[in-house]
Amino acid sequence: MSDYEGGPAADDDLSLPRATVYKLIGEMLPDDIVCAKDTRDLLLDCCNEFIHLIASESNEICEKEAKKTIAAEHVLAALHELGFEKYVTEVQEAYNEHRKQQTKDRGRKSAKLNQLGMSEEELLRSQELLFAQARMRLQSQETPDQASESTPASTGT
């Protein structure tokens, strides 16, 4: 956790979004079952505590390996260490799916560049031209006094 002592931190600052958790609870329950507000709040607290527990253990594992960034492997090891082995496979599958989606999204972004029909050099030239045009528009909007201050005196040839 952070050692920041700059001001009072509300519990909600370190919490999952209440509306999101409530929505998930509603989606998981059968239509004929209603969940009391106190029960939803308790589930929210349990979710937050679980995440803090996993994050703390992951951080300890990360520090033991002299790493500065918690990786997915640290989280999986923390689940194992804390006795949640039965969730490791499902978490690993969700992580793999996430990575697949990230790769797909990156492919779409690079495909956009390819669909422009211009080479990288042409795109750079176009960008430089647009910057030059913007500079000229900005300079034409300056008053004569500002323009003389911003441009060096001509040497008359």
mmCIF file of N, CA and C in Angstrom, residues 39-123:
data_model
loop_
_atom_site.group_PDB
_atom_site.id
_atom_site.type_symbol
_atom_site.label_atom_id
_atom_site.label_comp_id
_atom_site.label_asym_id
_atom_site.label_seq_id
_atom_site.Cartn_x
_atom_site.Cartn_y
_atom_site.Cartn_z
ATOM 1 N N THR A 39 -26.520 -6.796 2.676
ATOM 2 C CA THR A 39 -25.832 -7.959 2.121
ATOM 3 C C THR A 39 -24.949 -7.554 0.951
ATOM 4 N N ARG A 40 -25.461 -6.672 0.088
ATOM 5 C CA ARG A 40 -24.641 -6.183 -1.038
ATOM 6 C C ARG A 40 -23.419 -5.434 -0.522
ATOM 7 N N ASP A 41 -23.607 -4.613 0.519
ATOM 8 C CA ASP A 41 -22.477 -3.879 1.095
ATOM 9 C C ASP A 41 -21.448 -4.837 1.693
ATOM 10 N N LEU A 42 -21.939 -5.897 2.345
ATOM 11 C CA LEU A 42 -21.042 -6.894 2.913
ATOM 12 C C LEU A 42 -20.248 -7.596 1.806
ATOM 13 N N LEU A 43 -20.928 -7.958 0.708
ATOM 14 C CA LEU A 43 -20.243 -8.585 -0.419
ATOM 15 C C LEU A 43 -19.194 -7.643 -1.017
ATOM 16 N N LEU A 44 -19.530 -6.352 -1.112
ATOM 17 C CA LEU A 44 -18.588 -5.359 -1.616
ATOM 18 C C LEU A 44 -17.353 -5.304 -0.717
ATOM 19 N N ASP A 45 -17.567 -5.288 0.587
ATOM 20 C CA ASP A 45 -16.442 -5.278 1.528
ATOM 21 C C ASP A 45 -15.595 -6.542 1.389
ATOM 22 N N CYS A 46 -16.256 -7.676 1.218
ATOM 23 C CA CYS A 46 -15.522 -8.943 1.049
ATOM 24 C C CYS A 46 -14.683 -8.918 -0.232
ATOM 25 N N CYS A 47 -15.265 -8.412 -1.307
ATOM 26 C CA CYS A 47 -14.526 -8.305 -2.578
ATOM 27 C C CYS A 47 -13.300 -7.412 -2.413
ATOM 28 N N ASN A 48 -13.497 -6.280 -1.765
ATOM 29 C CA ASN A 48 -12.380 -5.358 -1.547
ATOM 30 C C ASN A 48 -11.291 -6.006 -0.694
ATOM 31 N N GLU A 49 -11.704 -6.694 0.350
ATOM 32 C CA GLU A 49 -10.734 -7.349 1.233
ATOM 33 C C GLU A 49 -9.972 -8.438 0.491
ATOM 34 N N PHE A 50 -10.672 -9.200 -0.350
ATOM 35 C CA PHE A 50 -10.038 -10.251 -1.135
ATOM 36 C C PHE A 50 -8.986 -9.656 -2.074
ATOM 37 N N ILE A 51 -9.343 -8.580 -2.750
ATOM 38 C CA ILE A 51 -8.405 -7.934 -3.673
ATOM 39 C C ILE A 51 -7.187 -7.403 -2.913
ATOM 40 N N HIS A 52 -7.411 -6.786 -1.770
ATOM 41 C CA HIS A 52 -6.291 -6.281 -0.967
ATOM 42 C C HIS A 52 -5.389 -7.424 -0.499
ATOM 43 N N LEU A 53 -5.984 -8.525 -0.114
ATOM 44 C CA LEU A 53 -5.220 -9.695 0.331
ATOM 45 C C LEU A 53 -4.343 -10.230 -0.800
ATOM 46 N N ILE A 54 -4.929 -10.415 -1.976
ATOM 47 C CA ILE A 54 -4.185 -10.931 -3.135
ATOM 48 C C ILE A 54 -3.106 -9.931 -3.544
ATOM 49 N N ALA A 55 -3.451 -8.644 -3.554
ATOM 50 C CA ALA A 55 -2.480 -7.619 -3.954
ATOM 51 C C ALA A 55 -1.305 -7.570 -2.982
ATOM 52 N N SER A 56 -1.587 -7.671 -1.689
ATOM 53 C CA SER A 56 -0.508 -7.640 -0.687
ATOM 54 C C SER A 56 0.413 -8.836 -0.843
ATOM 55 N N GLU A 57 -0.159 -10.005 -1.004
ATOM 56 C CA GLU A 57 0.651 -11.219 -1.163
ATOM 57 C C GLU A 57 1.437 -11.164 -2.478
ATOM 58 N N SER A 58 0.808 -10.687 -3.530
ATOM 59 C CA SER A 58 1.494 -10.540 -4.819
ATOM 60 C C SER A 58 2.670 -9.585 -4.684
ATOM 61 N N ASN A 59 2.457 -8.514 -3.957
ATOM 62 C CA ASN A 59 3.519 -7.536 -3.735
ATOM 63 C C ASN A 59 4.694 -8.154 -2.971
ATOM 64 N N GLU A 60 4.392 -8.956 -1.958
ATOM 65 C CA GLU A 60 5.458 -9.621 -1.191
ATOM 66 C C GLU A 60 6.255 -10.575 -2.091
ATOM 67 N N ILE A 61 5.559 -11.324 -2.915
ATOM 68 C CA ILE A 61 6.235 -12.251 -3.835
ATOM 69 C C ILE A 61 7.099 -11.464 -4.815
ATOM 70 N N CYS A 62 6.553 -10.371 -5.293
ATOM 71 C CA CYS A 62 7.277 -9.508 -6.227
ATOM 72 C C CYS A 62 8.554 -8.962 -5.574
ATOM 73 N N GLU A 63 8.448 -8.506 -4.345
ATOM 74 C CA GLU A 63 9.612 -7.963 -3.628
ATOM 75 C C GLU A 63 10.665 -9.042 -3.371
ATOM 76 N N LYS A 64 10.219 -10.264 -3.060
ATOM 77 C CA LYS A 64 11.170 -11.363 -2.850
ATOM 78 C C LYS A 64 11.990 -11.630 -4.110
ATOM 79 N N GLU A 65 11.387 -11.401 -5.272
ATOM 80 C CA GLU A 65 12.076 -11.605 -6.544
ATOM 81 C C GLU A 65 12.830 -10.356 -6.987
ATOM 82 N N ALA A 66 12.847 -9.330 -6.125
ATOM 83 C CA ALA A 66 13.519 -8.057 -6.407
ATOM 84 C C ALA A 66 12.969 -7.398 -7.668
ATOM 85 N N LYS A 67 11.682 -7.532 -7.876
ATOM 86 C CA LYS A 67 11.016 -6.890 -9.012
ATOM 87 C C LYS A 67 10.282 -5.665 -8.500
ATOM 88 N N LYS A 68 10.021 -4.734 -9.408
ATOM 89 C CA LYS A 68 9.320 -3.516 -9.026
ATOM 90 C C LYS A 68 7.881 -3.476 -9.532
ATOM 91 N N THR A 69 7.539 -4.378 -10.433
ATOM 92 C CA THR A 69 6.194 -4.413 -11.002
ATOM 93 C C THR A 69 5.570 -5.773 -10.755
ATOM 94 N N ILE A 70 4.365 -5.748 -10.228
ATOM 95 C CA ILE A 70 3.643 -6.999 -9.998
ATOM 96 C C ILE A 70 3.167 -7.522 -11.351
ATOM 97 N N ALA A 71 3.544 -8.742 -11.663
ATOM 98 C CA ALA A 71 3.159 -9.375 -12.925
ATOM 99 C C ALA A 71 2.070 -10.409 -12.653
ATOM 100 N N ALA A 72 1.468 -10.890 -13.722
ATOM 101 C CA ALA A 72 0.409 -11.894 -13.604
ATOM 102 C C ALA A 72 0.910 -13.129 -12.860
ATOM 103 N N GLU A 73 2.166 -13.492 -13.096
ATOM 104 C CA GLU A 73 2.742 -14.664 -12.425
ATOM 105 C C GLU A 73 2.767 -14.473 -10.907
ATOM 106 N N HIS A 74 2.970 -13.243 -10.456
ATOM 107 C CA HIS A 74 2.970 -12.967 -9.014
ATOM 108 C C HIS A 74 1.574 -13.150 -8.427
ATOM 109 N N VAL A 75 0.572 -12.727 -9.179
ATOM 110 C CA VAL A 75 -0.814 -12.879 -8.718
ATOM 111 C C VAL A 75 -1.180 -14.359 -8.656
ATOM 112 N N LEU A 76 -0.784 -15.111 -9.680
ATOM 113 C CA LEU A 76 -1.074 -16.554 -9.682
ATOM 114 C C LEU A 76 -0.361 -17.245 -8.520
ATOM 115 N N ALA A 77 0.878 -16.858 -8.257
ATOM 116 C CA ALA A 77 1.622 -17.433 -7.132
ATOM 117 C C ALA A 77 0.954 -17.061 -5.808
ATOM 118 N N ALA A 78 0.434 -15.828 -5.715
ATOM 119 C CA ALA A 78 -0.242 -15.391 -4.488
ATOM 120 C C ALA A 78 -1.512 -16.214 -4.257
ATOM 121 N N LEU A 79 -2.260 -16.473 -5.313
ATOM 122 C CA LEU A 79 -3.459 -17.308 -5.174
ATOM 123 C C LEU A 79 -3.081 -18.687 -4.647
ATOM 124 N N HIS A 80 -2.019 -19.232 -5.197
ATOM 125 C CA HIS A 80 -1.534 -20.546 -4.769
ATOM 126 C C HIS A 80 -1.094 -20.505 -3.299
ATOM 127 N N GLU A 81 -0.319 -19.490 -2.961
ATOM 128 C CA GLU A 81 0.228 -19.339 -1.605
ATOM 129 C C GLU A 81 -0.875 -19.189 -0.557
ATOM 130 N N LEU A 82 -1.948 -18.500 -0.924
ATOM 131 C CA LEU A 82 -3.029 -18.228 0.027
ATOM 132 C C LEU A 82 -4.094 -19.326 0.064
ATOM 133 N N GLY A 83 -3.878 -20.396 -0.700
ATOM 134 C CA GLY A 83 -4.801 -21.529 -0.644
ATOM 135 C C GLY A 83 -5.958 -21.442 -1.620
ATOM 136 N N PHE A 84 -5.838 -20.611 -2.645
ATOM 137 C CA PHE A 84 -6.897 -20.491 -3.646
ATOM 138 C C PHE A 84 -6.498 -21.205 -4.934
ATOM 139 N N GLU A 85 -5.884 -22.377 -4.794
ATOM 140 C CA GLU A 85 -5.387 -23.122 -5.956
ATOM 141 C C GLU A 85 -6.470 -23.409 -6.977
ATOM 142 N N LYS A 86 -7.699 -23.652 -6.493
ATOM 143 C CA LYS A 86 -8.762 -24.040 -7.420
ATOM 144 C C LYS A 86 -9.145 -22.905 -8.374
ATOM 145 N N TYR A 87 -8.724 -21.673 -8.068
ATOM 146 C CA TYR A 87 -9.026 -20.545 -8.950
ATOM 147 C C TYR A 87 -7.905 -20.253 -9.946
ATOM 148 N N VAL A 88 -6.736 -20.846 -9.747
ATOM 149 C CA VAL A 88 -5.574 -20.530 -10.571
ATOM 150 C C VAL A 88 -5.843 -20.811 -12.047
ATOM 151 N N THR A 89 -6.432 -21.939 -12.365
ATOM 152 C CA THR A 89 -6.691 -22.298 -13.763
ATOM 153 C C THR A 89 -7.638 -21.295 -14.413
ATOM 154 N N GLU A 90 -8.704 -20.955 -13.713
ATOM 155 C CA GLU A 90 -9.678 -20.012 -14.263
ATOM 156 C C GLU A 90 -9.064 -18.618 -14.434
ATOM 157 N N VAL A 91 -8.269 -18.197 -13.474
ATOM 158 C CA VAL A 91 -7.606 -16.896 -13.576
ATOM 159 C C VAL A 91 -6.613 -16.903 -14.737
ATOM 160 N N GLN A 92 -5.879 -17.990 -14.888
ATOM 161 C CA GLN A 92 -4.922 -18.107 -15.989
ATOM 162 C C GLN A 92 -5.646 -18.040 -17.334
ATOM 163 N N GLU A 93 -6.793 -18.693 -17.439
ATOM 164 C CA GLU A 93 -7.572 -18.648 -18.681
ATOM 165 C C GLU A 93 -8.069 -17.230 -18.963
ATOM 166 N N ALA A 94 -8.535 -16.540 -17.934
ATOM 167 C CA ALA A 94 -9.000 -15.160 -18.111
ATOM 168 C C ALA A 94 -7.838 -14.260 -18.537
ATOM 169 N N TYR A 95 -6.678 -14.475 -17.954
ATOM 170 C CA TYR A 95 -5.492 -13.699 -18.316
ATOM 171 C C TYR A 95 -5.097 -13.958 -19.769
ATOM 172 N N ASN A 96 -5.116 -15.228 -20.189
ATOM 173 C CA ASN A 96 -4.787 -15.565 -21.572
ATOM 174 C C ASN A 96 -5.774 -14.917 -22.543
ATOM 175 N N GLU A 97 -7.039 -14.926 -22.184
ATOM 176 C CA GLU A 97 -8.065 -14.291 -23.024
ATOM 177 C C GLU A 97 -7.822 -12.783 -23.107
ATOM 178 N N HIS A 98 -7.461 -12.190 -22.007
ATOM 179 C CA HIS A 98 -7.155 -10.751 -21.977
ATOM 180 C C HIS A 98 -5.983 -10.434 -22.903
ATOM 181 N N ARG A 99 -4.934 -11.240 -22.830
ATOM 182 C CA ARG A 99 -3.757 -11.020 -23.683
ATOM 183 C C ARG A 99 -4.111 -11.183 -25.158
ATOM 184 N N LYS A 100 -4.957 -12.165 -25.456
ATOM 185 C CA LYS A 100 -5.399 -12.374 -26.833
ATOM 186 C C LYS A 100 -6.141 -11.144 -27.348
ATOM 187 N N GLN A 101 -7.019 -10.598 -26.505
ATOM 188 C CA GLN A 101 -7.801 -9.409 -26.877
ATOM 189 C C GLN A 101 -6.879 -8.206 -27.070
ATOM 190 N N GLN A 102 -5.880 -8.062 -26.212
ATOM 191 C CA GLN A 102 -4.925 -6.959 -26.335
ATOM 192 C C GLN A 102 -4.174 -7.054 -27.659
ATOM 193 N N THR A 103 -3.762 -8.254 -28.020
ATOM 194 C CA THR A 103 -3.046 -8.471 -29.276
ATOM 195 C C THR A 103 -3.941 -8.121 -30.456
ATOM 196 N N LYS A 104 -5.200 -8.524 -30.377
ATOM 197 C CA LYS A 104 -6.157 -8.242 -31.441
ATOM 198 C C LYS A 104 -6.355 -6.732 -31.585
ATOM 199 N N ASP A 105 -6.467 -6.025 -30.456
ATOM 200 C CA ASP A 105 -6.655 -4.574 -30.484
ATOM 201 C C ASP A 105 -5.445 -3.874 -31.094
ATOM 202 N N ARG A 106 -4.245 -4.348 -30.764
ATOM 203 C CA ARG A 106 -3.034 -3.765 -31.346
ATOM 204 C C ARG A 106 -3.015 -3.979 -32.848
ATOM 205 N N GLY A 107 -3.464 -5.152 -33.290
ATOM 206 C CA GLY A 107 -3.521 -5.447 -34.719
ATOM 207 C C GLY A 107 -4.467 -4.511 -35.454
ATOM 208 N N ARG A 108 -5.575 -4.178 -34.824
ATOM 209 C CA ARG A 108 -6.536 -3.259 -35.444
ATOM 210 C C ARG A 108 -5.924 -1.881 -35.615
ATOM 211 N N LYS A 109 -5.165 -1.435 -34.599
ATOM 212 C CA LYS A 109 -4.554 -0.103 -34.676
ATOM 213 C C LYS A 109 -3.535 -0.045 -35.804
ATOM 214 N N SER A 110 -2.717 -1.080 -35.939
ATOM 215 C CA SER A 110 -1.727 -1.057 -37.011
ATOM 216 C C SER A 110 -2.399 -1.235 -38.371
ATOM 217 N N ALA A 111 -3.517 -1.938 -38.417
ATOM 218 C CA ALA A 111 -4.250 -2.108 -39.671
ATOM 219 C C ALA A 111 -4.808 -0.770 -40.144
ATOM 220 N N LYS A 112 -5.184 0.101 -39.215
ATOM 221 C CA LYS A 112 -5.682 1.419 -39.583
ATOM 222 C C LYS A 112 -4.618 2.181 -40.363
ATOM 223 N N LEU A 113 -3.376 2.121 -39.903
ATOM 224 C CA LEU A 113 -2.288 2.795 -40.608
ATOM 225 C C LEU A 113 -2.112 2.227 -42.007
ATOM 226 N N ASN A 114 -2.204 0.923 -42.113
ATOM 227 C CA ASN A 114 -2.047 0.285 -43.423
ATOM 228 C C ASN A 114 -3.167 0.660 -44.377
ATOM 229 N N GLN A 115 -4.359 0.908 -43.844
ATOM 230 C CA GLN A 115 -5.506 1.226 -44.682
ATOM 231 C C GLN A 115 -5.486 2.659 -45.187
ATOM 232 N N LEU A 116 -4.600 3.497 -44.658
ATOM 233 C CA LEU A 116 -4.534 4.879 -45.111
ATOM 234 C C LEU A 116 -3.996 4.981 -46.533
ATOM 235 N N GLY A 117 -3.275 3.978 -46.986
ATOM 236 C CA GLY A 117 -2.770 3.970 -48.346
ATOM 237 C C GLY A 117 -1.563 4.866 -48.546
ATOM 238 N N MET A 118 -0.911 5.261 -47.458
ATOM 239 C CA MET A 118 0.274 6.112 -47.556
ATOM 240 C C MET A 118 1.420 5.434 -46.823
ATOM 241 N N SER A 119 2.623 5.642 -47.334
ATOM 242 C CA SER A 119 3.787 5.082 -46.651
ATOM 243 C C SER A 119 4.064 5.915 -45.402
ATOM 244 N N GLU A 120 4.912 5.402 -44.549
ATOM 245 C CA GLU A 120 5.243 6.127 -43.321
ATOM 246 C C GLU A 120 5.906 7.471 -43.650
ATOM 247 N N GLU A 121 6.756 7.478 -44.698
ATOM 248 C CA GLU A 121 7.420 8.719 -45.105
ATOM 249 C C GLU A 121 6.397 9.749 -45.575
ATOM 250 N N GLU A 122 5.400 9.285 -46.355
ATOM 251 C CA GLU A 122 4.360 10.199 -46.833
ATOM 252 C C GLU A 122 3.543 10.753 -45.675
ATOM 253 N N LEU A 123 3.247 9.911 -44.690
ATOM 254 C CA LEU A 123 2.507 10.370 -43.513
ATOM 255 C C LEU A 123 3.304 11.417 -42.749
#
